[in-house]
Short mmCIF file of C-alpha atoms and ligand atoms in Angstrom, two decimals:
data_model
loop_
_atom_site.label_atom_id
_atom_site.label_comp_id
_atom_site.label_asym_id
_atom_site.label_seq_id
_atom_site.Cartn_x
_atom_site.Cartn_y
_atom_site.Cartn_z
CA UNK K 1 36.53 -106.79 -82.71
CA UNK K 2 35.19 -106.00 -79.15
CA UNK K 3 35.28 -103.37 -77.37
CA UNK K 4 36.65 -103.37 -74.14
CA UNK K 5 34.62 -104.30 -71.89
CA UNK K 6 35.25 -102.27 -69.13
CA UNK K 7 37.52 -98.98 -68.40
CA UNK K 8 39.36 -100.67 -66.43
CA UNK K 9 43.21 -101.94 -66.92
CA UNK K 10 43.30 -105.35 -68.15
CA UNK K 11 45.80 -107.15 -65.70
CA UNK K 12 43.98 -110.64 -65.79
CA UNK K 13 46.45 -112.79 -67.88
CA UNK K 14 43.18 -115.31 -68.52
CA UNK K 15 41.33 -112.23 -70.51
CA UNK K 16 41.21 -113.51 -73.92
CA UNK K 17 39.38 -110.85 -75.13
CA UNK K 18 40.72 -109.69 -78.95
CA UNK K 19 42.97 -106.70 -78.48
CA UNK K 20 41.86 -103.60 -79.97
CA UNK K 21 43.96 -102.13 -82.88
CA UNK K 22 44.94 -98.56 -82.33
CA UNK K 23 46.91 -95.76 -84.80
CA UNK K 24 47.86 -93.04 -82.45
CA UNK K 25 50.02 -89.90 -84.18
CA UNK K 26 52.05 -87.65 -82.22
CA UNK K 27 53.03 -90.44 -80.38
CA UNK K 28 56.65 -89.63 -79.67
CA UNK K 29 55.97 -86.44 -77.23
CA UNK K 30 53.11 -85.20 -75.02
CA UNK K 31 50.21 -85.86 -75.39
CA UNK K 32 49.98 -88.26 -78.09
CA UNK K 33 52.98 -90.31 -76.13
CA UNK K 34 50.83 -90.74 -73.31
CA UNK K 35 47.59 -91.67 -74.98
CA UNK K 36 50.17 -94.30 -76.93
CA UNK K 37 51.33 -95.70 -73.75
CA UNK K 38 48.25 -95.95 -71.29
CA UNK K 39 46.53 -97.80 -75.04
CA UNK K 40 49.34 -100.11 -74.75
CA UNK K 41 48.79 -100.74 -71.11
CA UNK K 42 45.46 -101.25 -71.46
CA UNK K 43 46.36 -103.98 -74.10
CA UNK K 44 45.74 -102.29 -77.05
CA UNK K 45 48.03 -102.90 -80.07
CA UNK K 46 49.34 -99.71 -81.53
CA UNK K 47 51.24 -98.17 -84.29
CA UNK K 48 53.02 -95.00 -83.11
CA UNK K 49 53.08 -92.37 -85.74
CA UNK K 50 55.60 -89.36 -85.57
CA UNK K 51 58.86 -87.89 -87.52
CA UNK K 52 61.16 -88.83 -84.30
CA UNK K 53 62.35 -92.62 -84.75
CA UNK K 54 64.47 -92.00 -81.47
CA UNK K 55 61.58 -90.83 -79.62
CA UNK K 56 59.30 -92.96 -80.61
CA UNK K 57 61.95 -96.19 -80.46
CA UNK K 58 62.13 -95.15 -76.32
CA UNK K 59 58.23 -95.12 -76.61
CA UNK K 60 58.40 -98.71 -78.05
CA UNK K 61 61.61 -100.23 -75.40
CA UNK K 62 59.74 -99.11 -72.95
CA UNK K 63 57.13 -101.70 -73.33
CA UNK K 64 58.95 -104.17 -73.75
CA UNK K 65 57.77 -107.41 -72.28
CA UNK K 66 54.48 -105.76 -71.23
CA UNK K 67 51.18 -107.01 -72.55
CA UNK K 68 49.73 -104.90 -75.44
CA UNK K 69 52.64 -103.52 -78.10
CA UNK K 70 53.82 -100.38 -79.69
CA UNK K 71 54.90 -100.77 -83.48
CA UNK K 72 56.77 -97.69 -84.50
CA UNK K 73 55.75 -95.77 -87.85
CA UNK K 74 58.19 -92.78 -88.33
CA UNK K 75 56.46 -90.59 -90.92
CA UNK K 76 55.97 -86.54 -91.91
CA UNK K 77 52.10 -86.40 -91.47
CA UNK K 78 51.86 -83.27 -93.86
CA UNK K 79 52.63 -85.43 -96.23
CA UNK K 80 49.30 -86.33 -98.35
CA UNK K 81 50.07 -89.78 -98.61
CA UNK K 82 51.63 -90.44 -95.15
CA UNK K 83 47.79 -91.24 -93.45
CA UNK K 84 47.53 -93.95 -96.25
CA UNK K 85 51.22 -95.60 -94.93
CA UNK K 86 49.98 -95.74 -91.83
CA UNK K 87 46.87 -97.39 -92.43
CA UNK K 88 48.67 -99.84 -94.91
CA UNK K 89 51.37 -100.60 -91.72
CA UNK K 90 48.37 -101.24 -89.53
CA UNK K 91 46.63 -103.47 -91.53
CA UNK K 92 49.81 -105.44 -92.18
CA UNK K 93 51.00 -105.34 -89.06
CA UNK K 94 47.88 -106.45 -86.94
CA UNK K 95 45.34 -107.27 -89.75
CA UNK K 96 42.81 -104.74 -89.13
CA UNK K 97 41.96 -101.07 -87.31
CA UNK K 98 39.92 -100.14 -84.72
CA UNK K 99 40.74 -96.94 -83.04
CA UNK K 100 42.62 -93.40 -84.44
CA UNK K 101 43.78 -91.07 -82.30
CA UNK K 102 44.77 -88.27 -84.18
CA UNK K 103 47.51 -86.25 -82.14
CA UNK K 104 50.03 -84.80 -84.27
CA UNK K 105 49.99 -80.58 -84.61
CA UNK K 106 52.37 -78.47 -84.47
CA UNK K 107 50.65 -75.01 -85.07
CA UNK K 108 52.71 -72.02 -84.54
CA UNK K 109 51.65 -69.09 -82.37
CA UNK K 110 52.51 -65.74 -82.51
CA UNK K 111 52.17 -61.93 -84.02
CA UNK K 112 50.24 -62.31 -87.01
CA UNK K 113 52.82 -60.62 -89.45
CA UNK K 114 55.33 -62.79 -88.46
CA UNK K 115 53.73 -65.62 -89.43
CA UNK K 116 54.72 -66.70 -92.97
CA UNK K 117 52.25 -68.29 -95.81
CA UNK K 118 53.71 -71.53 -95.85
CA UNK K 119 53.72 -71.88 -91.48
CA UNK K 120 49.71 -71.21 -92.44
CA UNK K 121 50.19 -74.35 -95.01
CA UNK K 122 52.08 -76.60 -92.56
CA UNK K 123 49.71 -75.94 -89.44
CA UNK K 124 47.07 -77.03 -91.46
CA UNK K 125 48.78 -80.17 -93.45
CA UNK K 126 49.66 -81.83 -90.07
CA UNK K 127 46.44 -81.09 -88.27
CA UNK K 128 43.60 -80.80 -90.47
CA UNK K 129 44.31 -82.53 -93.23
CA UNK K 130 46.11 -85.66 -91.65
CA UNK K 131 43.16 -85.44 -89.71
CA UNK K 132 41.29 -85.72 -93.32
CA UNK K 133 43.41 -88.02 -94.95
CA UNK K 134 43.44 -90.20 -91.96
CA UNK K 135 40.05 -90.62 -91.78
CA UNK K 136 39.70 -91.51 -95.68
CA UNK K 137 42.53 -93.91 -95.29
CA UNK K 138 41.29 -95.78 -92.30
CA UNK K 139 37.62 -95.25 -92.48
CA UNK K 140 36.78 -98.68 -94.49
CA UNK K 141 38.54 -100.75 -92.14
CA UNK K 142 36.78 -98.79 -88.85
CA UNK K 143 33.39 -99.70 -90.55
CA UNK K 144 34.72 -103.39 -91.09
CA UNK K 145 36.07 -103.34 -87.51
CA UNK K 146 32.10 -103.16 -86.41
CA UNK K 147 33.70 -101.01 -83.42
CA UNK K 148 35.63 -98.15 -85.27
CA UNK K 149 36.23 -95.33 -83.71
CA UNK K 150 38.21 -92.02 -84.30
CA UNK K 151 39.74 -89.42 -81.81
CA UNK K 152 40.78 -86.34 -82.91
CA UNK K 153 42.42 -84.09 -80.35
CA UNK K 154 41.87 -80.60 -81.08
CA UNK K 155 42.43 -77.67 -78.68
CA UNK K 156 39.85 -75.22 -77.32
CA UNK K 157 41.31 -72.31 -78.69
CA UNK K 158 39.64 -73.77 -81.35
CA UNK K 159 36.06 -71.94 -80.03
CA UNK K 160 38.10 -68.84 -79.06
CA UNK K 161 39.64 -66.59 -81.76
CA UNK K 162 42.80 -64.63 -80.60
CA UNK K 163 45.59 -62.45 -82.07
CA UNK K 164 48.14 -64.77 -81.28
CA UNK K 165 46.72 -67.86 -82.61
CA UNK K 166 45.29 -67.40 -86.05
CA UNK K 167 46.73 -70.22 -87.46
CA UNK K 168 45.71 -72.74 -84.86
CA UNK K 169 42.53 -71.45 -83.74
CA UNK K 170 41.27 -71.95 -87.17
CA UNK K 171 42.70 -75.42 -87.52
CA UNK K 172 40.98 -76.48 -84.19
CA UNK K 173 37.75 -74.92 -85.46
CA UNK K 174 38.08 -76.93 -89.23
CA UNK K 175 38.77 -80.13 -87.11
CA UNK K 176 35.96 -79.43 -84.66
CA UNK K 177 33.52 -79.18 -87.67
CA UNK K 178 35.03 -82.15 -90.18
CA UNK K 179 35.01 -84.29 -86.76
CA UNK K 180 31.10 -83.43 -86.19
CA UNK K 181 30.47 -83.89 -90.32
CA UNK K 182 32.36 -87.38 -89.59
CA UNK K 183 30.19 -88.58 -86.63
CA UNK K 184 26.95 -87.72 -88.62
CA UNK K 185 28.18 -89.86 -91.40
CA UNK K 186 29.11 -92.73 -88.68
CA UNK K 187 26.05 -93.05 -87.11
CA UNK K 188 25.27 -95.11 -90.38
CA UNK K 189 28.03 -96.56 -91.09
CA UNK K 190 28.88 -97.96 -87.48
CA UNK K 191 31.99 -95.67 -87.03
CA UNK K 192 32.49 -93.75 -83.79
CA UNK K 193 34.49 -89.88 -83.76
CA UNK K 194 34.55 -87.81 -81.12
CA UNK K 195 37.04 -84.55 -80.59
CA UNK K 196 38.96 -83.66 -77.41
CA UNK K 197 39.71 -79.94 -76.41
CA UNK K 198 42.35 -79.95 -74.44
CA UNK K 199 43.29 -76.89 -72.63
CA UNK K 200 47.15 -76.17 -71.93
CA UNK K 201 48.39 -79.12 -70.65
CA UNK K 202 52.00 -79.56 -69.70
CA UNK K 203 54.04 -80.79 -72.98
CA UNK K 204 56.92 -79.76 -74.88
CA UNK K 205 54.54 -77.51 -76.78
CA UNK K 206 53.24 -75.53 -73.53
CA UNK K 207 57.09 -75.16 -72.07
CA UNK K 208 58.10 -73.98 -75.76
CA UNK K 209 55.34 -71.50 -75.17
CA UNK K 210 57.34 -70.47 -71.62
CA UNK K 211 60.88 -70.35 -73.12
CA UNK K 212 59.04 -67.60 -75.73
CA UNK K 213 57.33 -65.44 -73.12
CA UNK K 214 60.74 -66.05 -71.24
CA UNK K 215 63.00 -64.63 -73.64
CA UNK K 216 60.56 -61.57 -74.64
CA UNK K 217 60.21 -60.48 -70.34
CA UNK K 218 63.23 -61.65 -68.96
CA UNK K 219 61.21 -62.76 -66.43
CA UNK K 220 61.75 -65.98 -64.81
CA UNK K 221 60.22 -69.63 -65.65
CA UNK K 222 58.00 -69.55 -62.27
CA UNK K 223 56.59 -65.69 -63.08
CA UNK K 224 56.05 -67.10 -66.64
CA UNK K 225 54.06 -70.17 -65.68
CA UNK K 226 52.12 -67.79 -62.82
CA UNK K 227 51.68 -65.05 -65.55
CA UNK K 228 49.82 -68.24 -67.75
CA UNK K 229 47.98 -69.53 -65.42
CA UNK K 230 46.42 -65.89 -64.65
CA UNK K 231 45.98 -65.76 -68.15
CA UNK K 232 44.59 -68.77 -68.75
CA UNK K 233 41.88 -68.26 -65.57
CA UNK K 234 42.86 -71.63 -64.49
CA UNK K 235 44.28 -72.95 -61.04
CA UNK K 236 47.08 -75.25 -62.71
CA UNK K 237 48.30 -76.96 -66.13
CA UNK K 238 46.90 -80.41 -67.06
CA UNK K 239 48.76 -83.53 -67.43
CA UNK K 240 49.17 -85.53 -70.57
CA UNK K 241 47.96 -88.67 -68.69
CA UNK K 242 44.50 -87.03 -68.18
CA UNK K 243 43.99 -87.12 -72.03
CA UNK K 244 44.93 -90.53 -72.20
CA UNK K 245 42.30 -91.54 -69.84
CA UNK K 246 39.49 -89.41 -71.32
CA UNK K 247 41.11 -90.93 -74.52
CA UNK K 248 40.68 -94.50 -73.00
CA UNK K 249 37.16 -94.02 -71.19
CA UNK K 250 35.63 -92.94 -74.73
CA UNK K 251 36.80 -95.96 -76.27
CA UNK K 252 35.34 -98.16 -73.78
CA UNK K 253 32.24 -99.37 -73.98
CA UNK K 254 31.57 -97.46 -70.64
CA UNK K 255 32.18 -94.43 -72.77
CA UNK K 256 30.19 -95.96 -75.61
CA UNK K 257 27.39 -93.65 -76.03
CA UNK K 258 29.50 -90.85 -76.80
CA UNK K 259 29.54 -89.66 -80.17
CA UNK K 260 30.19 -86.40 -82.18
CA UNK K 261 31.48 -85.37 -78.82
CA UNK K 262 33.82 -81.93 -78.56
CA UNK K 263 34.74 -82.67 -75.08
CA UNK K 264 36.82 -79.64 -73.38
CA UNK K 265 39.25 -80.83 -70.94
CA UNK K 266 40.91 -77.79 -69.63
CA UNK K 267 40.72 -76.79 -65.95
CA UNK K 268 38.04 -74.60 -66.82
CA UNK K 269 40.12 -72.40 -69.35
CA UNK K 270 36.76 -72.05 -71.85
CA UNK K 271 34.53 -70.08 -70.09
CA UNK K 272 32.03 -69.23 -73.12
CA UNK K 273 29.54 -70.91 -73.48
N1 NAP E 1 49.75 -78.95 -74.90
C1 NAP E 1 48.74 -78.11 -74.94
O1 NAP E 1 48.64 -77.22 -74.09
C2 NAP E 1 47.67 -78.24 -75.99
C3 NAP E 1 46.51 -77.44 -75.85
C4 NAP E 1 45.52 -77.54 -76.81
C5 NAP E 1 45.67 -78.40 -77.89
N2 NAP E 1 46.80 -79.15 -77.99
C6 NAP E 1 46.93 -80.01 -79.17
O2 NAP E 1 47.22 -81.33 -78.79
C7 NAP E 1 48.03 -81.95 -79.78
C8 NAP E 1 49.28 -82.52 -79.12
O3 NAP E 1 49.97 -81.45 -78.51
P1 NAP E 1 51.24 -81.69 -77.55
O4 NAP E 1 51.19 -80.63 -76.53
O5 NAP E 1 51.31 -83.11 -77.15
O6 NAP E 1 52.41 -81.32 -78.56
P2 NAP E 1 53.94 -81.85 -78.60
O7 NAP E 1 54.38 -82.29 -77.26
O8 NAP E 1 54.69 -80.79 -79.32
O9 NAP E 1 53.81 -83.13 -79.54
C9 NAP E 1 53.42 -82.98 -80.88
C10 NAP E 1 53.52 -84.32 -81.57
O10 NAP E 1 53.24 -84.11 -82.99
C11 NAP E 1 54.29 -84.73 -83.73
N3 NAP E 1 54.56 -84.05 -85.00
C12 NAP E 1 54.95 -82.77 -85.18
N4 NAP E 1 55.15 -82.53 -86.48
C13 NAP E 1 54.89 -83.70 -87.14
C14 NAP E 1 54.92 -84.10 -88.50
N5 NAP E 1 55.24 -83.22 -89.47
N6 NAP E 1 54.60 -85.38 -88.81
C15 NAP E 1 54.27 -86.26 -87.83
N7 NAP E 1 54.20 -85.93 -86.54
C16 NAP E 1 54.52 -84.67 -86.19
C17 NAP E 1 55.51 -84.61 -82.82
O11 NAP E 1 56.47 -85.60 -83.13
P3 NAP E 1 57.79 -85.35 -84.01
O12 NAP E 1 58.32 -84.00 -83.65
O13 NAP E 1 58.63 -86.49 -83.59
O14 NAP E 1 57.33 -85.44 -85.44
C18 NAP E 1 54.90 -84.93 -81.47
O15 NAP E 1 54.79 -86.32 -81.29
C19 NAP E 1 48.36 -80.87 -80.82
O16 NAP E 1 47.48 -80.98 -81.91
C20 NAP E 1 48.08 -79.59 -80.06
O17 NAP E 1 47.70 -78.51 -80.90
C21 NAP E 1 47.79 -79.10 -77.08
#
């Protein structure tokens, strides 16, 4: 399967080029819906992994009739056998796999003691090991693609402890290290992976984050969103589309050099080095 040969959208009707054969999870909100949708407009033939069927079903009508298609997969990705289905759908579906994009995460934040053992479990089921499991499923089919590649999008708080995120700040660092281990085992084996730190970007998870600090101040949505940005040290929130296209460059073969990669892409919000 090639890669595509250029970053650019494919528009020409005459490009015969194979598609490329995509798994994206998280795909009904955020970031993972964008990265689903610019694939798809780019051509690429994807399965759209989430629990949402409605969310993901818009995902899907909304493409009707374009080129490139969205195949919805509603699954819970903390189950341990839910990466395999996935796979399995893909490979029935379009025959073969050439791209994950691992999206899905759902870490909660907060006061350490109010965090319970099992919301420790569940952060890193869907994260870490989907991430995992993923990556076992798919990874014989990314070596037959000859182009395989794998995405993981992390976070940067993943480099950053802090009180408030103890159960995702670990998760982002145990990604950021099994993605590395994963690249230095596909340099042989002909499989791309890469990891993407975003910073706070605006999604469902970010304005969650606003309703919180909203309820505990009393303070309006605008003073909450200044108040983050302050925090943050950064000059505004990203935009799920800006993911998609780092997520779209990388796969390119513009972006083909790129490997083992832990690429932060947050307005500046890491400042350590
Ligand atoms: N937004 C940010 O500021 C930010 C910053 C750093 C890192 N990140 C990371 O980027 C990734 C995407 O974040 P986002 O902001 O796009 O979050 P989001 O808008 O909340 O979307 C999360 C996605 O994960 C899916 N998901 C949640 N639980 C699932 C489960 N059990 N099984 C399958 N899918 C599940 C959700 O779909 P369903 O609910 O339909 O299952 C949804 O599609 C996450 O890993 C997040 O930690 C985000």
């Amino acid at each position: 399967m090639l890669l595509t040969e250029s970053f650019a959208l494919r528009t020409d009707p005459s490009d015969s080029r194979p598609a490329r054969r995509a798994i994206v999870t998280g795909a009904s909100k955020g970031i993972g819906r964008a990265i689903a949708a610019d694939l798809a407009n780019r051509g690429y033939l994807v399965i759209a992994a989430a629990r949402s069927a409605d969310l993901l079903d818009t995902l899907a009508r909304d493409r009707d009739g374009a080129e490139g298609g969205v195949v919805i997969h509603p699954c819970d990705l903390r189950e341990m056998d839910a990466a395999q289905a996935c796979v399995d759908a893909a490979l029935a579906t379009f025959g073969g796999l050439d791209l994950i994009v691992h999206s899905a995460g759902a870490t909660k934040r907060g006061d350490f003691f109010s965090l319970t053992p099992e919301d420790f479990v569940d952060g890193f089921a869907l994260k870490f090991h989907a991430a995992v499991n993923m990556a076992r499923a798919a990874w014989p089919h990314l070596r037959a693609s000859g182009h395989g590649h794998i995405i993981n999008v992390i976070g940067v708080g993943g480099w950053t402890p802090s009180a408030d995120f103890t159960i995702g700040g670990p998760v982002n660092s145990a990604l950021m290290n099994f993605t590395k281990a994963m690249a230095d085992r596909g340099l042989g084996e002909g499989v791309r992976v890469n990891g993407i730190n975003p910073g706070p970007i605006e999604t469902d998870r970010l304005r969650a984050r606003f309703a919180v600090a909203q309820a505990e101040s009393g303070l309006s949505e605008a003073a909450i969103r200044e108040q983050m940005l302050v925090h943050e040290r950064v000059t505004r929130f990203g935009r799920p589309n800006e993911i998609a296209t780092l997520v779209a460059f990388l796969d390119s073969a513009d972006g083909a050099y790129f490997h083992g990669a832990l690429i932060d892409l947050d307005g500046g919000a890491r400042k350590g080095i």
